[in-house]
Amino acid sequence: MTSHTILYLDDVSVVFDGFRALNNLSLFVDQGELRAIIGPNGAGKTTMMDVITGKTRPTGGTVKFRDTDLTLLDEAAIATMGIGRKFQKPTVFDALTVFENLELALKAPRGPMACLRWVLAGEARRRIEETLEEIGLTARAQDRAAILSHGQRQWLEIGMLLMQDPELLLVDEPVAGMTDQETEHTAALLRRIAGTRSVVVVEHDLEFVRALDCKVTVMCEGSVLSEGTIDQVQHDPRVIEVYLGR
Amino acid sequence: MSATTVTLPATPRVTLRLVLWGAVLALALIPLLNQLPESSALHVGDFIVSVTGKWITYAILALAIDLAWGYTGILSLGHGAFFALGGYAMGMHLMRLIGPRGAYGHPVLPDFMVFLGYQELPWYWLGFNFFPYAFLMALFIPGLLALIVGYLAFRSRITGVYLSILTQALTYALMLAFFRNDMGFGGNNGFTDFKELLGMALNTPLARAMLFYASLVALVGSYWVCQRVSISKLGRVLLAIRDAESRVRFLGYSTTQVKLFVFVLSAVLAGLAGALYVPQVGIINPGEFSPGNSIEAVIWVAVGGRGTLIGAVLGAFSVNALKTWLTTAAPDLWLFALGGLFVAVTLFLPRGLVGLFSRKVQK
Ligand SMILES: Nc1ncnc2c1ncn2[C@@H]1O[C@H](COP(=O)(O)OP(=O)(O)OP(=O)(O)O)[C@@H](O)[C@H]1O
Ligand SMILES: [Mg+2]
């Protein structure tokens, strides 16, 4: 591990009732890096994010964010350390408006008393409005999240991730249900964020992955099958056999 | 649990506020009208004063339940325990104030202790002769119990029906404990025959009016506190927890902490309600812990409309008005009526009585 490594997974395994969802997985992500992860359904991509964010405890192995052992922390503690996540299945708060969803995600003290005393000051409002603009939901700000379309929920989730201002963003299938134009916008957005932040993106859409223009990790059956540029992995015979060739 | 918050547009909000203050004023008139001579057409009987005073304390309990259930999704079926503990704390104070006027004439010990052969006051009774201490205990003990139970339950992520069963078991266990004579709380007879409070002889029109107004002030204060929570960002965190708790954790909120905060606040309000209830009804016994009481209080909130605060108050008043009427008109029917009411509201009026007034479409 170099001093620039921000996320460090070594020899991580997750076993569900005898089934190895992660099988001695090792993965290192550098500070400021943008990384794409591809792989067939059931490869363990989402499970890997579950392990990093504290949703699933690994059966074995090391999971570190900088020097902190993530396996000892709960979801809230991991999130406040600076790891944000966008879920594969977008989950936003239906009872709240788009604006309120973003306000809830905005980086700010999280304790009950702090929330009780919270006043939406100019700076915070400006950040929320900027994000609304970025995700194209300015006109929907006062609508309940319940009435958004699937694509708009995807964008709202991305917006909530941005509001948290995390150091490491885990983005699970962001462009599912998006138009080509929105897909391009998302790729540009993630490329822009990377550099100051580290971003790990899971996606099946290879056009999108190509547009990200970053190192690609191919996962299969719970471990890393191949790693390299998109062209390298696309020509790797093992990758062609298990993933691309079908 | 589906979303049931009612957001009213701006104009009805103002109307609502007017209606609310109007209702508070109307209630405040009751003890005054009681002072009018009986011949007057506007005279209100003692019964009305004491029964409405009691309902006001029920409304505070309903607010407490709404905050936990309607907003946060914590369906406690044991809130009656917090109410009863607040009541017992006040009852202990009232017992100490009887002094030598008890049937046995003992200078310090309450009658039941003399009867059971106590030589001296148990340590946990000390200080209860002092009103501020007793009042604080009425809030502190329920809060502490909620803190302990909530911490254990929320930390282990016990939610939904398991939490409901747990809280129901809690109040049942407390009922059995308070039935025991050796607990030092009067066993199955509990406390009664109170004489005075804060220098006022109970059972006088003045004391009745004072307790009534104290309860009304407590109701307005509790409503204000709950309202304050619900319109803050904390209120939105609560709704988010109710609808998707695990997602809230991934945003970095310790949902355990937030739920604990709400649960303790809710228990303290329930304790306050109990403390105001006991001097008005003049008795507290382990029956107040009975699981049915807690369930009934949840039904008030469901009938009024959960997640709205005003619905909780409305539900407490209307269901209890129905109960008071029915238990004199046809006592055997009450439990059937209560069950039927709950089923009917669940099926036909999922947003409760409040839903009748607000037409805004909800999902
Ligand atoms: N909680 C669980 N209990 C049992 N099995 C699980 C659990 N979570 C995931 N799995 C299994 O682990 C395997 C890996 O799932 P995972 O969701 O990580 O795959 P993925 O790579 O994200 O796939 P996809 O591309 O379809 O999203 C799958 O076979 C899945 O059925
Ligand atoms: Mg997945």
XYZ file of C-alpha atoms and ligand atoms in Angstrom:
641
model
C 0.000 0.000 0.000
C 1.417 3.354 -0.972
C 0.850 6.471 1.108
C -1.592 7.601 -1.572
C -3.875 4.620 -1.132
C -7.199 5.762 0.281
C -9.126 2.507 0.079
C -7.468 -0.778 0.814
C -9.178 -4.147 0.523
C -6.974 -7.159 1.015
C -7.971 -10.798 0.883
C -11.590 -9.956 1.682
C -14.139 -12.764 1.743
C -17.876 -12.743 2.353
C -19.707 -16.019 2.752
C -23.508 -16.225 2.670
C -24.698 -19.661 3.788
C -21.690 -21.360 2.247
C -21.807 -19.231 -0.929
C -18.715 -17.087 -1.436
C -19.988 -13.724 -2.678
C -16.485 -12.280 -2.248
C -13.562 -14.612 -2.596
C -10.191 -13.272 -1.410
C -10.836 -9.957 -3.107
C -7.975 -7.448 -3.135
C -8.448 -3.934 -4.427
C -6.595 -0.666 -3.872
C -7.846 2.763 -4.816
C -5.628 5.829 -4.762
C -6.441 9.260 -3.530
C -8.099 11.247 -6.314
C -8.479 8.154 -8.473
C -11.474 7.360 -10.653
C -11.993 3.610 -10.918
C -14.541 1.664 -12.880
C -15.620 -1.817 -11.861
C -17.339 -4.134 -14.270
C -18.283 -7.776 -14.134
C -21.161 -10.169 -14.723
C -24.292 -10.202 -12.561
C -23.587 -11.724 -9.190
C -19.854 -11.006 -9.413
C -19.968 -9.383 -5.994
C -19.686 -5.731 -6.987
C -22.532 -4.539 -4.772
C -21.403 -6.854 -1.985
C -17.991 -5.172 -2.107
C -19.673 -1.794 -1.545
C -21.711 -3.315 1.268
C -18.479 -4.373 2.951
C -16.868 -0.947 2.589
C -19.907 0.915 3.929
C -20.480 -1.378 6.900
C -23.687 -3.001 5.696
C -22.087 -6.436 5.490
C -19.303 -7.691 7.738
C -16.585 -9.585 5.872
C -15.936 -13.172 6.900
C -12.212 -12.471 6.578
C -9.671 -9.988 5.270
C -8.694 -6.367 5.740
C -10.789 -3.327 4.814
C -9.176 0.034 5.439
C -9.966 3.642 4.651
C -6.622 5.387 5.024
C -5.509 3.836 8.328
C -8.916 3.118 9.785
C -10.200 -0.426 9.972
C -13.717 -0.152 8.553
C -14.805 -3.569 9.795
C -15.056 -2.161 13.319
C -17.389 0.732 12.459
C -21.104 1.008 11.784
C -22.719 2.559 8.704
C -23.182 6.014 10.225
C -19.600 6.239 11.480
C -18.244 5.147 8.099
C -20.408 7.684 6.298
C -19.303 10.526 8.574
C -15.661 9.556 7.964
C -16.193 10.621 4.378
C -17.444 7.614 2.445
C -20.617 8.276 0.458
C -22.633 5.797 -1.498
C -25.183 5.799 -4.256
C -27.239 2.645 -4.212
C -27.933 0.432 -7.182
C -31.634 0.662 -6.437
C -32.197 4.364 -5.796
C -33.610 4.939 -2.338
C -34.741 8.468 -1.655
C -37.109 9.691 1.032
C -40.566 9.737 -0.516
C -42.221 11.760 2.225
C -39.774 14.631 1.724
C -39.365 17.087 -1.115
C -36.412 16.984 -3.479
C -34.966 19.996 -1.677
C -35.406 18.378 1.739
C -33.757 15.171 0.534
C -30.695 17.183 -0.429
C -30.782 19.197 2.776
C -30.782 15.974 4.783
C -27.733 14.728 2.888
C -25.836 18.035 3.148
C -22.672 17.706 5.186
C -23.489 19.171 8.609
C -23.476 18.008 12.248
C -25.628 14.881 12.485
C -26.636 14.771 16.177
C -30.296 15.160 17.226
C -29.746 18.489 18.970
C -27.782 19.886 16.035
C -30.608 18.863 13.700
C -33.158 20.463 16.004
C -31.295 23.777 16.005
C -30.362 23.640 12.313
C -31.121 26.771 10.327
C -30.702 26.738 6.579
C -28.182 29.532 6.101
C -27.256 31.229 2.833
C -24.181 29.143 2.117
C -26.021 25.847 2.594
C -28.951 27.040 0.498
C -26.584 28.081 -2.249
C -24.904 24.656 -2.269
C -28.259 22.907 -2.474
C -29.352 25.165 -5.324
C -26.098 24.505 -7.169
C -26.598 20.792 -6.809
C -30.224 21.070 -7.948
C -28.905 22.775 -11.059
C -26.261 20.107 -11.560
C -28.759 17.252 -11.348
C -31.358 19.083 -13.413
C -34.061 19.091 -10.739
C -34.323 22.806 -10.002
C -37.894 22.922 -11.258
C -38.823 19.931 -9.095
C -37.230 21.225 -5.876
C -40.523 21.527 -3.993
C -42.031 18.283 -5.306
C -42.188 15.205 -3.183
C -39.574 12.626 -4.108
C -42.414 10.093 -4.299
C -43.603 11.489 -7.623
C -40.222 11.475 -9.404
C -39.524 9.172 -12.357
C -36.902 6.451 -12.060
C -34.319 8.536 -13.900
C -34.989 11.539 -11.687
C -34.590 9.399 -8.580
C -31.208 8.313 -9.925
C -30.238 11.958 -10.233
C -31.551 12.781 -6.799
C -29.429 9.994 -5.332
C -26.412 11.355 -7.136
C -27.279 14.807 -5.806
C -27.504 13.461 -2.253
C -24.099 11.878 -2.701
C -22.666 15.218 -3.831
C -24.229 17.028 -0.859
C -22.367 14.758 1.557
C -19.113 15.995 0.072
C -17.395 12.661 0.714
C -13.732 11.899 0.091
C -14.605 8.559 -1.408
C -17.684 8.104 -3.573
C -19.042 4.640 -4.243
C -21.421 4.808 -7.160
C -23.412 1.678 -7.996
C -24.879 1.613 -11.514
C -25.543 5.341 -11.864
C -26.727 5.425 -15.462
C -29.326 2.661 -15.448
C -32.512 4.251 -16.794
C -30.772 7.376 -18.094
C -30.838 8.760 -21.634
C -27.612 8.891 -23.685
C -27.305 12.557 -23.007
C -27.735 12.098 -19.263
C -25.191 9.278 -19.365
C -22.638 11.619 -20.939
C -23.419 14.264 -18.351
C -22.893 11.729 -15.540
C -19.541 10.622 -16.985
C -18.381 14.224 -17.209
C -19.588 14.912 -13.674
C -17.747 11.922 -12.198
C -14.567 12.774 -14.095
C -14.742 16.293 -12.720
C -15.234 15.095 -9.135
C -12.306 12.680 -9.372
C -9.017 14.407 -8.787
C -10.096 16.056 -5.586
C -12.150 12.997 -4.552
C -11.769 9.301 -5.136
C -14.584 7.678 -7.061
C -15.410 4.006 -7.544
C -18.077 3.376 -10.179
C -19.798 0.081 -10.847
C -21.445 -0.054 -14.252
C -22.465 -2.505 -16.963
C -22.645 0.129 -19.698
C -19.271 -0.159 -21.446
C -19.761 2.994 -23.503
C -20.098 4.861 -20.231
C -17.053 3.136 -18.755
C -15.055 4.106 -21.829
C -16.183 7.708 -21.385
C -14.892 7.645 -17.802
C -11.428 7.096 -19.269
C -9.926 5.442 -16.184
C -8.488 2.211 -14.853
C -10.972 -0.647 -15.034
C -11.234 -3.602 -12.678
C -13.098 -6.672 -13.841
C -14.663 -8.720 -11.074
C -15.905 -12.263 -11.402
C -17.096 -14.753 -8.809
C -16.043 -12.560 -5.940
C -12.495 -11.716 -6.975
C -10.528 -9.591 -9.410
C -10.232 -11.181 -12.824
C -8.356 -8.467 -14.649
C -7.261 -4.876 -14.281
C -6.068 -2.253 -16.746
C -7.300 0.242 -19.308
C -10.616 -0.434 -20.975
C -8.817 -1.577 -24.121
C -6.553 -3.925 -22.184
C -9.379 -5.614 -20.329
C -11.551 -5.803 -23.434
C -8.817 -7.818 -25.112
C -8.073 -10.026 -22.129
C -9.130 -13.547 -23.202
C -10.359 -14.433 -19.701
C -12.582 -11.361 -19.614
C -13.945 -12.132 -23.063
C -14.745 -15.661 -21.943
C -16.648 -14.893 -18.735
C -18.145 -11.483 -19.421
C -17.886 -9.837 -22.798
C -18.063 -12.886 -25.021
C -21.548 -13.958 -24.066
C -45.004 2.134 6.959
C -46.391 4.441 4.322
C -46.091 8.197 4.458
C -48.949 9.882 6.195
C -47.737 13.353 7.013
C -50.188 16.008 6.137
C -48.747 19.190 4.762
C -51.270 21.932 4.611
C -50.914 24.794 2.186
C -50.274 28.240 3.644
C -53.826 29.557 4.008
C -55.287 26.527 5.807
C -52.227 26.673 8.071
C -53.363 30.073 9.306
C -56.940 28.857 9.606
C -55.682 25.823 11.470
C -53.811 28.017 13.915
C -56.951 30.077 14.524
C -59.032 26.957 15.049
C -56.441 25.610 17.482
C -56.290 28.747 19.586
C -60.070 28.932 19.464
C -60.256 25.396 20.822
C -57.787 26.193 23.587
C -59.818 29.260 24.557
C -63.038 27.275 24.521
C -61.456 24.701 26.815
C -60.155 27.449 29.078
C -63.728 28.673 29.558
C -64.925 25.399 31.021
C -63.769 25.936 34.635
C -65.086 29.531 34.476
C -68.520 28.416 33.320
C -68.433 25.944 36.185
C -68.433 28.932 38.557
C -71.753 30.238 37.215
C -74.808 29.503 39.341
C -76.442 26.191 38.493
C -79.560 28.020 37.348
C -77.603 29.689 34.556
C -78.033 28.269 31.068
C -74.277 28.393 30.555
C -73.429 26.509 33.748
C -71.102 23.572 33.258
C -71.223 20.746 35.782
C -68.342 19.479 37.907
C -68.365 16.253 35.958
C -67.596 18.047 32.700
C -64.689 19.890 34.306
C -63.089 16.780 35.723
C -63.690 14.657 32.647
C -62.281 17.263 30.232
C -59.312 17.838 32.515
C -58.614 14.120 32.293
C -58.912 14.128 28.494
C -56.402 16.939 28.272
C -53.825 14.725 29.945
C -54.762 11.926 27.535
C -54.148 14.335 24.668
C -50.606 14.923 25.961
C -50.058 11.167 26.022
C -51.383 10.975 22.460
C -48.929 13.672 21.329
C -46.102 11.676 22.881
C -47.175 8.553 21.004
C -47.575 10.455 17.749
C -44.033 11.792 17.942
C -42.652 8.275 18.350
C -45.037 6.422 16.066
C -46.429 8.891 13.558
C -43.156 10.634 12.885
C -40.469 8.099 13.675
C -42.220 4.776 13.117
C -41.574 3.531 16.649
C -44.863 1.817 17.438
C -44.649 1.603 21.208
C -47.412 -0.452 22.758
C -46.127 0.360 26.213
C -46.481 4.102 26.517
C -49.056 3.596 29.232
C -46.124 2.503 31.404
C -44.450 5.910 31.145
C -47.788 7.581 31.850
C -48.353 5.365 34.879
C -44.833 5.925 36.226
C -45.355 9.681 36.027
C -48.646 9.131 37.816
C -47.063 7.016 40.532
C -44.390 9.648 41.164
C -47.097 12.269 41.651
C -49.101 9.761 43.690
C -46.170 9.271 46.058
C -46.074 13.012 46.623
C -49.807 13.114 47.291
C -49.481 10.190 49.716
C -46.734 11.959 51.649
C -48.911 15.060 51.915
C -51.655 13.089 53.668
C -49.377 13.042 56.712
C -51.105 12.160 59.969
C -54.559 12.443 58.387
C -54.464 8.777 57.327
C -56.772 6.197 58.878
C -53.962 4.955 61.141
C -52.857 8.476 61.970
C -49.175 7.645 61.543
C -47.202 10.918 61.219
C -45.081 9.789 58.267
C -46.032 6.398 56.900
C -48.931 6.090 54.455
C -51.746 3.799 55.573
C -50.757 0.841 53.419
C -47.249 0.846 54.905
C -48.600 0.838 58.452
C -50.921 -1.963 57.478
C -48.038 -3.981 55.981
C -45.947 -3.413 59.108
C -43.322 -1.022 57.702
C -41.231 0.567 60.453
C -39.863 3.377 58.343
C -40.164 4.925 54.907
C -38.279 2.972 52.179
C -35.276 4.973 50.881
C -36.840 5.537 47.465
C -39.740 7.377 49.100
C -37.428 9.999 50.557
C -37.722 13.422 49.014
C -41.194 12.814 47.629
C -42.729 15.099 50.250
C -41.016 17.880 48.323
C -43.118 18.892 45.273
C -40.335 19.961 42.853
C -38.518 16.695 43.501
C -41.635 14.594 42.941
C -42.487 16.517 39.794
C -38.973 16.073 38.421
C -39.126 12.359 39.201
C -42.408 12.131 37.296
C -40.467 13.190 34.222
C -37.102 11.656 35.046
C -38.148 8.076 35.843
C -40.091 7.533 32.588
C -37.250 9.212 30.679
C -34.649 6.995 32.305
C -36.641 3.836 31.636
C -37.085 4.866 27.996
C -33.370 5.582 27.764
C -32.433 2.123 29.013
C -35.049 0.166 27.070
C -34.562 2.290 23.954
C -30.795 1.972 24.073
C -30.932 -1.809 24.311
C -33.619 -2.145 21.646
C -32.394 0.395 19.107
C -28.767 -0.629 19.420
C -29.766 -4.218 18.637
C -31.877 -2.845 15.780
C -35.109 -4.209 17.164
C -37.811 -2.537 15.107
C -41.369 -2.981 13.906
C -43.543 -5.588 15.500
C -40.708 -6.885 17.699
C -40.359 -3.488 19.298
C -44.113 -3.310 19.802
C -44.112 -6.684 21.541
C -41.137 -5.683 23.655
C -42.787 -2.485 24.886
C -46.042 -4.299 25.492
C -44.181 -6.877 27.581
C -42.509 -4.046 29.474
C -45.757 -2.500 30.619
C -47.172 -5.921 31.484
C -44.117 -6.772 33.569
C -44.379 -3.442 35.391
C -48.039 -4.086 36.074
C -47.228 -7.423 37.701
C -44.425 -5.814 39.688
C -46.628 -2.986 40.950
C -49.275 -5.482 42.018
C -46.825 -6.859 44.564
C -47.164 -5.502 48.082
C -43.447 -5.733 48.825
C -42.633 -3.215 46.076
C -43.655 -0.449 48.442
C -46.191 1.103 46.087
C -49.395 -0.007 47.720
C -49.882 -3.253 45.779
C -53.150 -3.707 43.940
C -54.847 -0.850 45.792
C -52.251 1.639 44.666
C -52.616 5.139 46.085
C -55.806 7.042 46.839
C -57.546 9.230 49.456
C -55.344 12.166 48.548
C -55.970 15.293 50.579
C -54.117 18.228 49.130
C -51.595 19.472 46.590
C -49.489 22.625 46.820
C -51.534 23.790 49.776
C -54.875 23.378 47.970
C -57.422 20.942 49.282
C -58.232 18.580 46.427
C -61.854 18.021 45.510
C -62.643 21.715 45.699
C -63.668 23.765 42.656
C -60.482 25.809 42.996
C -58.195 22.766 42.924
C -60.141 21.304 40.030
C -59.815 24.517 38.058
C -56.108 24.858 38.858
C -55.339 21.304 37.796
C -57.395 21.831 34.688
C -55.427 24.942 33.743
C -52.106 23.308 34.596
C -53.024 20.475 32.239
C -54.071 22.882 29.522
C -50.798 24.773 29.797
C -48.940 21.462 29.687
C -50.864 20.452 26.574
C -50.082 23.704 24.780
C -46.437 23.406 25.865
C -46.189 19.785 24.731
C -47.783 20.653 21.428
C -45.294 23.471 20.988
C -42.354 21.152 21.724
C -43.594 18.464 19.326
C -44.347 21.067 16.684
C -40.903 22.543 17.109
C -39.355 19.101 16.581
C -41.547 18.302 13.612
C -40.779 21.456 11.646
C -37.035 21.290 12.285
C -34.572 19.299 10.240
C -34.787 16.736 13.032
C -38.442 16.249 12.092
C -37.416 15.458 8.540
C -34.783 13.038 9.797
C -37.550 11.332 11.777
C -39.746 10.924 8.697
C -36.764 9.575 6.797
C -36.100 7.061 9.575
C -39.748 6.034 9.567
C -39.705 5.356 5.830
C -36.168 4.058 5.203
C -34.090 3.779 8.328
C -31.109 1.993 6.841
C -30.739 4.620 4.107
C -30.537 7.311 6.801
C -27.590 5.505 8.388
C -25.668 5.617 5.118
C -26.043 9.391 5.174
C -24.108 9.374 8.425
C -26.921 9.798 10.928
C -26.780 7.575 13.983
C -30.401 6.485 13.857
C -29.949 4.845 17.242
C -29.142 8.230 18.752
C -31.965 10.030 16.984
C -34.552 7.411 17.912
C -33.329 7.375 21.486
C -33.741 11.146 21.655
C -37.318 10.946 20.413
C -38.229 7.958 22.549
C -36.956 9.620 25.727
C -38.668 12.920 24.895
C -41.859 11.013 24.210
C -41.623 9.110 27.511
C -41.041 12.348 29.432
C -44.187 13.856 27.903
C -46.118 10.706 28.788
C -44.816 10.998 32.360
C -45.935 14.621 32.507
C -49.389 13.567 31.366
C -49.554 10.882 34.055
C -48.469 13.312 36.762
C -51.301 15.676 35.848
C -53.803 12.864 35.520
C -53.462 11.344 38.980
C -54.442 14.346 41.140
C -57.482 14.873 38.906
C -58.801 11.327 39.086
C -57.683 10.915 42.700
C -56.309 7.408 42.334
C -53.463 5.448 40.766
C -53.158 1.684 40.806
C -51.340 -1.002 38.787
C -54.295 -1.156 36.390
C -52.826 1.914 34.716
C -50.010 -0.319 33.464
C -52.407 -2.733 31.829
C -51.427 -3.463 28.205
C -54.910 -2.499 27.045
C -54.382 1.110 28.125
C -51.340 1.473 25.913
C -53.148 -0.038 22.948
C -56.123 2.241 23.493
C -53.856 5.283 23.439
C -52.362 4.150 20.143
C -55.897 3.861 18.755
C -56.616 7.495 19.711
C -53.698 8.529 17.533
C -54.735 6.267 14.656
C -58.285 7.604 14.782
C -57.170 11.226 14.859
C -54.540 10.755 12.181
C -50.925 9.943 12.906
C -47.975 12.096 11.977
C -49.989 15.302 12.301
C -49.879 16.156 16.057
C -53.264 17.842 15.846
C -54.722 14.470 14.882
C -53.395 12.951 18.093
C -55.122 15.608 20.191
C -58.330 15.311 18.201
C -58.249 11.522 18.470
C -57.702 11.564 22.228
C -60.677 13.877 22.754
C -63.077 12.237 20.339
C -62.423 8.605 21.227
C -62.635 9.394 24.936
C -65.812 11.379 24.461
C -67.266 8.354 22.735
C -65.996 6.123 25.519
C -67.484 8.282 28.261
C -70.811 8.321 26.514
C -70.832 4.627 25.628
C -69.624 3.299 28.978
C -72.683 4.880 30.585
C -75.105 4.159 27.722
C -74.002 0.609 26.931
C -70.951 -0.457 28.950
C -70.707 -3.913 27.381
C -70.284 -2.459 23.931
C -67.225 -0.325 24.547
C -64.510 -2.846 23.655
C -66.352 -3.896 20.521
C -66.797 -0.276 19.546
C -63.107 0.423 20.109
C -62.038 -2.557 18.023
C -64.554 -1.703 15.316
C -63.391 1.895 15.284
C -59.792 0.828 14.812
C -60.654 -1.511 11.953
C -62.872 1.089 10.303
C -60.238 3.805 10.521
C -57.523 1.489 9.199
C -59.667 0.454 6.249
C -61.548 3.596 5.332
C -59.712 6.488 6.910
C -55.994 5.666 6.901
C -55.160 9.305 7.576
C -57.617 9.557 10.420
C -60.085 12.310 11.200
C -57.554 14.924 10.133
C -57.595 13.358 6.683
C -61.222 14.442 6.367
C -60.232 18.079 6.627
C -57.166 18.133 4.448
C -57.770 17.166 0.868
C -54.178 17.223 -0.251
C -53.457 13.920 -2.027
C -50.842 11.826 -0.316
C -49.033 8.720 -1.313
N -27.606 -10.783 1.801
C -27.333 -11.787 0.940
N -27.625 -13.068 1.264
C -27.339 -14.063 0.404
N -26.760 -13.915 -0.785
C -26.452 -12.659 -1.168
C -26.717 -11.533 -0.333
N -26.290 -10.420 -0.971
C -25.792 -10.836 -2.146
N -25.874 -12.174 -2.266
C -25.395 -12.968 -3.402
O -24.061 -12.645 -3.614
C -23.781 -12.622 -5.006
C -23.147 -11.314 -5.370
O -24.162 -10.310 -5.377
P -23.898 -8.801 -5.757
O -25.163 -8.097 -5.553
O -22.717 -8.330 -4.991
O -23.552 -8.896 -7.295
P -23.312 -7.716 -8.321
O -21.965 -7.935 -8.861
O -23.590 -6.415 -7.689
O -24.397 -8.060 -9.406
P -25.311 -7.097 -10.302
O -24.478 -6.704 -11.466
O -26.434 -7.965 -10.707
O -25.714 -5.955 -9.468
C -25.092 -12.883 -5.736
O -25.110 -14.232 -6.129
C -26.128 -12.612 -4.679
O -27.247 -13.439 -4.876
Mg -24.990 -4.937 -7.948
